[in-house]
Amino acid sequence: MRTRYCGLLGEKDLDTQVTVCGWVAHRREHGEHLAFLDVRDHTGIVQCVVDGALEARTEWVVCVTGMLRRRPAGTENDSLGTGTVELTECTLVVLSAAQPPPFPVEDRIEADEALRMRYRFVDLRRPRMQRNLRLRSKVLESLRMSMVERGFCEVETPLLWTPTPEGAREFVVPSRLRRGECYVLPQSPQIAKQLLMVSGMDRYFQVARCLRDEDLRADRQFEFTQLDMEASFVNAEDIRRIVADMVQRAISCVTGSHPDPVSTITWKESMDRFGTDKPDLRSPMELIDLTQCFAATEAKALSGPCVKALVVKGSGGAGQVGISRNTLDGLVEHARKLGGKGLAWFRVKDETPGSVELDSPLAKFLSTDEQDGMIRACNVSAGDTVLVVSDAWRVACEVMGGIRALLLSGVAGQKPANGPGTGADGTGEDTVQGRNMSLVWVIDFPLFDGVDDAGNLVSAHHPFTMPHPDDIGLLDSDPTSVRSLAYDLVLNGWELGSGSIRIHDPQVQRRIFSALGLSDEDAASRFGFLLDAFRYGVPPHGGFAIGVDRLVALLAGESSIRNVIAFPKTQTGYDPLTGAPKEVSPAIMAELGMSFRGVRQGTG
RNA sequence: GGUCCUGUAGUGCAGCCUGGAGUGCACGUCGGCCUGUCAAGCCGAAGGUCGCGGGUUCAAAUCCCGUCAGGACCGCCA
């Protein structure tokens, strides 16, 4: 039927007869003898010159056969890839008429997202969404190729699975044949892939669907995709090298330019310098430690065990006053939301020639030495603003990290950065080319993440994460300072994925379970099948999982992963296209031996 | 469970703060004109439960309360 794609036609095809198929993007009528039809397929648009009497309206599906000619001089269109040519002497076959679309099939108009989901089949026709889905396919292809070339074997693991020790709420699937019992959908193939290592698969990977029944966000959907991998007889560096190569190759495959080498930072250093375990390194802005400076201060607001500061540079001109009071008030409020007691601020002024002074409600509580010390440590000059938090180390870091992220997102006149909650403005003009990609490994995470209500330690990663060999001795004496062989890959402030070396030594595993407050019986009942498997010869192993949705969203310049997923759900887990979730028939419920109590919550 | 933003014609918006007739703009749709446009142009027409419910008021798109839907975020997501 078709001999060419619309958007690929060019001067090389001049004076040949071609047939294109697609949707009518625009129709421009010039009376009964002339009309222009822009025919669109996924490659682009070509102009067809047709008789004005031919009926073909917007979004009708047509097949046009004609001669490709150079456009008459002066009628070329620079903004169209095929703008120097057009199809003439056309015969047009209408393959399908169409109602007017519920919203324009153009990137220019940003339709309501619920409406886009209701008519997702039309939404996906838009060039931006076509580009996103095809970019996703290219990324997956590249990732798969990297895995296969390195000897990884693709294995599919069950979707109907069993509860596992990970932390997320699971989707439950009632069993018909075993009435009263349920499967759960896997949050990740974690346990299955470790079993595959016991099986001698050596190197496994999978483009795995993962399901978690947790609240949705711009970067979270119930179902999401991981490039999941696991390898035997490797150390953490081996895994990181494989993953970094794979991700860099995927990035360069869609951007055309090779990203910078992946830097590495320890979790402790990342918290100290950037106030987060997923630092966005595209900005040089770092936290400054002022703990020493205020070690003996009279100012109660700055007398905490740790003092962290950020400097917001002014534009350097004379008479600068720094950040406005309004913006500062917003930052203070944000600091409280982040768990801080508040946020101190100091605006640097130079009202007296040759020296600077600090404009702040707190200035009068600071000694001259403390003021000078802060000015020196922060290397500030007139027009700059210093933001300071004093609290326990972790709180101080996290609050300032949150403030840093807010500043980088464009508050206080800072340059906007692409990342969570920011980025693409929906115009589709934000292209992949030249996008700055900053990849960083965060390593040496703490093995435990605090203590739960019952006084038991809580795994930071999962209970099979190997403790750092240098810290095994601290397991009993100082467990919260034990590091693990877990590592995260961070891209522009987004956690792209995480992995670890797993425990394969039953002695170590028992000590970890005990620290987590798990008895042998508890462990056996929750994941006994894995521990059982480990008794039959388990190789040392470790792995990683890459969040494909987030990777693609970052590469596409999208601030929501919904724009790189064909059929996503709304924030309340509703699918406006299909109406899911829905009630099921009484017959099905009866077969499952189930009934619902009380009224239905959703409204459909 | 919570905080915030949004809801007005098929679509995107303005009107709301400061109450006075469904008030307006652009696109689209339908009809007419038009032989070189390309976000075509010109003329005309149709198209509205101002999300829904209640309250205040002589009078509510506008103010108040509730509710539903969408979105951002917190909690949650090892």
CSV table of N, CA and C in Angstrom, one decimal, chain A residues 407-503:
chain,number,residue,atom,x,y,z
A,407,LEU,N,16.4,25.7,45.4
A,407,LEU,CA,17.1,26.8,44.7
A,407,LEU,C,17.5,26.4,43.3
A,408,LEU,N,17.9,25.2,43.1
A,408,LEU,CA,18.3,24.7,41.7
A,408,LEU,C,17.0,24.6,40.8
A,409,SER,N,15.9,24.5,41.4
A,409,SER,CA,14.6,24.4,40.6
A,409,SER,C,14.1,25.7,40.2
A,410,GLY,N,14.8,26.8,40.6
A,410,GLY,CA,14.5,28.1,40.0
A,410,GLY,C,13.9,29.1,41.0
A,411,VAL,N,13.8,28.8,42.3
A,411,VAL,CA,13.4,29.8,43.2
A,411,VAL,C,14.5,30.8,43.4
A,412,ALA,N,14.2,32.0,43.8
A,412,ALA,CA,15.3,33.0,44.1
A,412,ALA,C,16.1,33.3,42.8
A,413,GLY,N,15.4,33.1,41.7
A,413,GLY,CA,16.1,33.6,40.4
A,413,GLY,C,17.2,32.7,40.0
A,414,GLN,N,17.4,31.6,40.6
A,414,GLN,CA,18.4,30.7,40.2
A,414,GLN,C,18.0,30.0,38.8
A,415,LYS,N,19.0,29.5,38.1
A,415,LYS,CA,18.8,28.9,36.9
A,415,LYS,C,18.0,27.6,37.1
A,416,PRO,N,16.9,27.3,36.4
A,416,PRO,CA,16.2,26.1,36.5
A,416,PRO,C,17.0,24.9,36.1
A,417,ALA,N,16.8,23.8,36.8
A,417,ALA,CA,17.5,22.6,36.5
A,417,ALA,C,16.4,21.5,36.1
A,418,ASN,N,16.8,20.6,35.3
A,418,ASN,CA,16.0,19.5,34.9
A,418,ASN,C,16.0,18.4,36.0
A,419,GLY,N,14.9,18.1,36.6
A,419,GLY,CA,15.0,17.1,37.7
A,419,GLY,C,13.6,16.9,38.2
A,420,PRO,N,13.4,16.3,39.4
A,420,PRO,CA,12.1,16.1,39.9
A,420,PRO,C,11.3,17.3,40.1
A,421,GLY,N,10.1,17.4,39.6
A,421,GLY,CA,9.3,18.5,39.7
A,421,GLY,C,9.6,19.7,38.9
A,422,THR,N,10.7,19.6,38.1
A,422,THR,CA,11.0,20.7,37.2
A,422,THR,C,11.2,20.2,35.8
A,423,GLY,N,11.9,20.9,35.0
A,423,GLY,CA,12.3,20.3,33.7
A,423,GLY,C,11.4,20.8,32.6
A,424,ALA,N,11.0,19.8,31.8
A,424,ALA,CA,10.3,20.1,30.6
A,424,ALA,C,9.0,21.0,30.9
A,425,ASP,N,8.8,21.9,30.0
A,425,ASP,CA,7.6,22.8,30.3
A,425,ASP,C,6.5,22.3,29.4
A,426,GLY,N,6.6,21.2,28.7
A,426,GLY,CA,5.5,20.7,28.0
A,426,GLY,C,5.4,21.2,26.6
A,427,THR,N,6.3,22.0,26.1
A,427,THR,CA,6.2,22.5,24.8
A,427,THR,C,6.8,21.6,23.8
A,428,GLY,N,7.5,20.6,24.3
A,428,GLY,CA,8.1,19.6,23.3
A,428,GLY,C,9.3,20.2,22.7
A,429,GLU,N,9.7,21.4,23.0
A,429,GLU,CA,10.9,22.0,22.4
A,429,GLU,C,12.2,21.6,23.1
A,430,ASP,N,12.0,21.0,24.2
A,430,ASP,CA,13.1,20.6,25.0
A,430,ASP,C,13.7,19.3,24.4
A,431,THR,N,14.8,19.4,23.7
A,431,THR,CA,15.2,18.3,23.0
A,431,THR,C,16.3,17.5,23.7
A,432,VAL,N,16.6,16.3,23.3
A,432,VAL,CA,17.6,15.5,23.9
A,432,VAL,C,19.0,16.0,23.6
A,433,GLN,N,19.2,16.6,22.4
A,433,GLN,CA,20.5,17.0,22.0
A,433,GLN,C,21.1,18.0,22.9
A,434,GLY,N,22.3,17.7,23.3
A,434,GLY,CA,23.1,18.7,24.1
A,434,GLY,C,22.6,18.8,25.6
A,435,ARG,N,21.7,17.9,25.9
A,435,ARG,CA,21.2,18.0,27.3
A,435,ARG,C,22.4,17.5,28.2
A,436,ASN,N,22.6,18.3,29.3
A,436,ASN,CA,23.7,18.0,30.2
A,436,ASN,C,23.3,16.8,31.1
A,437,MET,N,24.0,15.7,31.1
A,437,MET,CA,23.7,14.5,31.8
A,437,MET,C,24.9,14.3,32.9
A,438,SER,N,24.5,14.3,34.1
A,438,SER,CA,25.5,14.1,35.2
A,438,SER,C,25.2,12.8,36.0
A,439,LEU,N,26.0,11.8,35.7
A,439,LEU,CA,25.9,10.5,36.4
A,439,LEU,C,26.8,10.4,37.5
A,440,VAL,N,26.3,9.9,38.6
A,440,VAL,CA,27.2,9.7,39.8
A,440,VAL,C,26.8,8.4,40.5
A,441,TRP,N,27.8,7.7,41.0
A,441,TRP,CA,27.6,6.6,41.9
A,441,TRP,C,27.6,7.1,43.3
A,442,VAL,N,26.7,6.7,44.1
A,442,VAL,CA,26.7,6.9,45.5
A,442,VAL,C,26.9,5.6,46.2
A,443,ILE,N,28.1,5.4,46.9
A,443,ILE,CA,28.4,4.1,47.5
A,443,ILE,C,28.5,4.2,49.0
A,444,ASP,N,28.8,3.1,49.6
A,444,ASP,CA,29.0,3.0,51.1
A,444,ASP,C,27.8,3.6,51.8
A,445,PHE,N,26.6,3.1,51.4
A,445,PHE,CA,25.4,3.5,52.1
A,445,PHE,C,25.5,2.8,53.5
A,446,PRO,N,24.8,3.4,54.5
A,446,PRO,CA,24.7,2.7,55.8
A,446,PRO,C,23.9,1.4,55.5
A,447,LEU,N,24.3,0.4,56.3
A,447,LEU,CA,23.6,-0.9,56.2
A,447,LEU,C,22.2,-0.8,56.8
A,448,PHE,N,22.1,-0.1,57.9
A,448,PHE,CA,20.8,0.1,58.6
A,448,PHE,C,20.4,1.5,58.6
A,449,ASP,N,19.1,1.7,58.5
A,449,ASP,CA,18.5,3.0,58.4
A,449,ASP,C,17.7,3.3,59.7
A,450,GLY,N,18.4,3.5,60.8
A,450,GLY,CA,17.7,3.8,62.0
A,450,GLY,C,17.1,2.5,62.7
A,451,VAL,N,16.1,2.8,63.6
A,451,VAL,CA,15.6,1.8,64.4
A,451,VAL,C,14.1,1.9,64.4
A,452,ASP,N,13.3,0.8,64.4
A,452,ASP,CA,11.9,0.8,64.3
A,452,ASP,C,11.3,1.0,65.7
A,453,ASP,N,9.9,1.0,65.8
A,453,ASP,CA,9.3,1.2,67.0
A,453,ASP,C,9.6,0.2,68.1
A,454,ALA,N,9.9,-1.1,67.6
A,454,ALA,CA,10.2,-2.2,68.5
A,454,ALA,C,11.6,-2.2,68.9
A,455,GLY,N,12.4,-1.2,68.4
A,455,GLY,CA,13.8,-1.2,68.8
A,455,GLY,C,14.7,-2.0,67.9
A,456,ASN,N,14.2,-2.6,66.8
A,456,ASN,CA,15.0,-3.3,65.9
A,456,ASN,C,15.6,-2.4,64.8
A,457,LEU,N,16.8,-2.8,64.4
A,457,LEU,CA,17.4,-2.0,63.3
A,457,LEU,C,16.5,-2.3,62.0
A,458,VAL,N,16.6,-1.3,61.1
A,458,VAL,CA,15.8,-1.4,59.8
A,458,VAL,C,16.8,-1.4,58.7
A,459,SER,N,16.6,-2.4,57.8
A,459,SER,CA,17.5,-2.4,56.6
A,459,SER,C,17.4,-1.2,55.8
A,460,ALA,N,18.5,-0.6,55.3
A,460,ALA,CA,18.4,0.5,54.4
A,460,ALA,C,18.1,0.1,53.0
A,461,HIS,N,18.6,-1.1,52.6
A,461,HIS,CA,18.4,-1.6,51.3
A,461,HIS,C,17.4,-2.8,51.3
A,462,HIS,N,17.9,-4.0,51.5
A,462,HIS,CA,17.1,-5.1,51.9
A,462,HIS,C,18.0,-6.0,52.7
A,463,PRO,N,17.4,-7.0,53.3
A,463,PRO,CA,18.1,-7.8,54.4
A,463,PRO,C,19.2,-8.7,53.8
A,464,PHE,N,19.3,-8.7,52.5
A,464,PHE,CA,20.3,-9.6,51.9
A,464,PHE,C,21.5,-8.8,51.4
A,465,THR,N,21.6,-7.5,51.8
A,465,THR,CA,22.7,-6.7,51.4
A,465,THR,C,23.9,-7.0,52.2
A,466,MET,N,25.0,-7.1,51.5
A,466,MET,CA,26.3,-7.5,52.2
A,466,MET,C,26.8,-6.3,53.0
A,467,PRO,N,27.2,-6.5,54.3
A,467,PRO,CA,27.9,-5.4,55.0
A,467,PRO,C,29.2,-5.2,54.4
A,468,HIS,N,29.7,-3.9,54.5
A,468,HIS,CA,31.1,-3.6,54.1
A,468,HIS,C,32.1,-4.5,54.9
A,469,PRO,N,33.0,-5.2,54.2
A,469,PRO,CA,33.9,-6.1,54.9
A,469,PRO,C,34.7,-5.4,56.0
A,470,ASP,N,35.0,-4.2,55.8
A,470,ASP,CA,35.8,-3.5,56.8
A,470,ASP,C,35.0,-3.2,58.1
A,471,ASP,N,33.6,-3.3,58.0
A,471,ASP,CA,32.8,-2.9,59.1
A,471,ASP,C,32.1,-4.0,59.8
A,472,ILE,N,32.4,-5.3,59.4
A,472,ILE,CA,31.7,-6.5,60.0
A,472,ILE,C,31.9,-6.4,61.5
A,473,GLY,N,33.1,-6.0,61.9
A,473,GLY,CA,33.4,-6.0,63.3
A,473,GLY,C,32.5,-5.1,64.1
A,474,LEU,N,31.9,-4.1,63.5
A,474,LEU,CA,31.1,-3.1,64.2
A,474,LEU,C,29.6,-3.6,64.3
A,475,LEU,N,29.3,-4.8,63.7
A,475,LEU,CA,27.9,-5.2,63.7
A,475,LEU,C,27.3,-5.2,65.1
A,476,ASP,N,28.0,-5.7,66.0
A,476,ASP,CA,27.5,-5.7,67.4
A,476,ASP,C,27.7,-4.4,68.2
A,477,SER,N,28.9,-3.9,68.0
A,477,SER,CA,29.3,-2.7,68.8
A,477,SER,C,28.6,-1.4,68.4
A,478,ASP,N,28.6,-1.2,67.1
A,478,ASP,CA,28.1,0.1,66.6
A,478,ASP,C,27.3,-0.1,65.2
A,479,PRO,N,26.2,-0.8,65.3
A,479,PRO,CA,25.6,-1.3,64.0
A,479,PRO,C,25.2,-0.1,63.1
A,480,THR,N,24.8,1.0,63.6
A,480,THR,CA,24.3,2.1,62.7
A,480,THR,C,25.4,2.7,61.9
A,481,SER,N,26.7,2.5,62.3
A,481,SER,CA,27.7,3.0,61.5
A,481,SER,C,28.3,2.0,60.5
A,482,VAL,N,27.7,0.8,60.5
A,482,VAL,CA,28.2,-0.2,59.5
A,482,VAL,C,27.8,0.3,58.1
A,483,ARG,N,28.7,0.3,57.2
A,483,ARG,CA,28.4,0.6,55.8
A,483,ARG,C,28.0,-0.7,55.1
A,484,SER,N,27.4,-0.6,53.9
A,484,SER,CA,27.0,-1.8,53.1
A,484,SER,C,27.7,-1.7,51.8
A,485,LEU,N,27.6,-2.9,51.1
A,485,LEU,CA,28.1,-2.9,49.7
A,485,LEU,C,26.9,-2.6,48.8
A,486,ALA,N,26.2,-1.5,49.1
A,486,ALA,CA,25.0,-1.1,48.3
A,486,ALA,C,25.5,0.2,47.6
A,487,TYR,N,24.9,0.4,46.4
A,487,TYR,CA,25.3,1.5,45.6
A,487,TYR,C,24.1,2.0,44.8
A,488,ASP,N,24.0,3.3,44.6
A,488,ASP,CA,22.9,3.9,43.8
A,488,ASP,C,23.5,4.6,42.6
A,489,LEU,N,22.8,4.6,41.5
A,489,LEU,CA,23.2,5.4,40.4
A,489,LEU,C,22.3,6.6,40.3
A,490,VAL,N,22.8,7.8,40.2
A,490,VAL,CA,22.0,9.0,40.3
A,490,VAL,C,22.3,9.8,39.0
A,491,LEU,N,21.2,10.2,38.3
A,491,LEU,CA,21.3,11.0,37.1
A,491,LEU,C,20.6,12.3,37.3
A,492,ASN,N,21.3,13.4,37.3
A,492,ASN,CA,20.7,14.7,37.5
A,492,ASN,C,19.7,14.8,38.7
A,493,GLY,N,20.1,14.2,39.8
A,493,GLY,CA,19.3,14.3,41.0
A,493,GLY,C,18.2,13.3,41.1
A,494,TRP,N,18.1,12.4,40.1
A,494,TRP,CA,17.1,11.4,40.1
A,494,TRP,C,17.8,10.1,40.4
A,495,GLU,N,17.2,9.3,41.4
A,495,GLU,CA,17.7,7.9,41.6
A,495,GLU,C,17.4,7.1,40.4
A,496,LEU,N,18.4,6.7,39.7
A,496,LEU,CA,18.1,5.9,38.5
A,496,LEU,C,18.0,4.4,38.8
A,497,GLY,N,18.6,4.0,39.9
A,497,GLY,CA,18.5,2.6,40.2
A,497,GLY,C,19.5,2.3,41.4
A,498,SER,N,19.4,1.1,41.9
A,498,SER,CA,20.2,0.7,43.0
A,498,SER,C,20.5,-0.7,42.9
A,499,GLY,N,21.6,-1.1,43.7
A,499,GLY,CA,22.0,-2.5,43.7
A,499,GLY,C,22.9,-2.8,44.8
A,500,SER,N,23.3,-4.0,44.9
A,500,SER,CA,24.2,-4.3,46.0
A,500,SER,C,24.9,-5.7,45.8
A,501,ILE,N,25.9,-5.9,46.5
A,501,ILE,CA,26.4,-7.3,46.6
A,501,ILE,C,25.6,-8.0,47.7
A,502,ARG,N,25.2,-9.2,47.5
A,502,ARG,CA,24.3,-9.9,48.4
A,502,ARG,C,25.1,-10.8,49.4
A,503,ILE,N,24.5,-11.0,50.5
A,503,ILE,CA,25.1,-11.9,51.4
A,503,ILE,C,24.9,-13.4,50.9
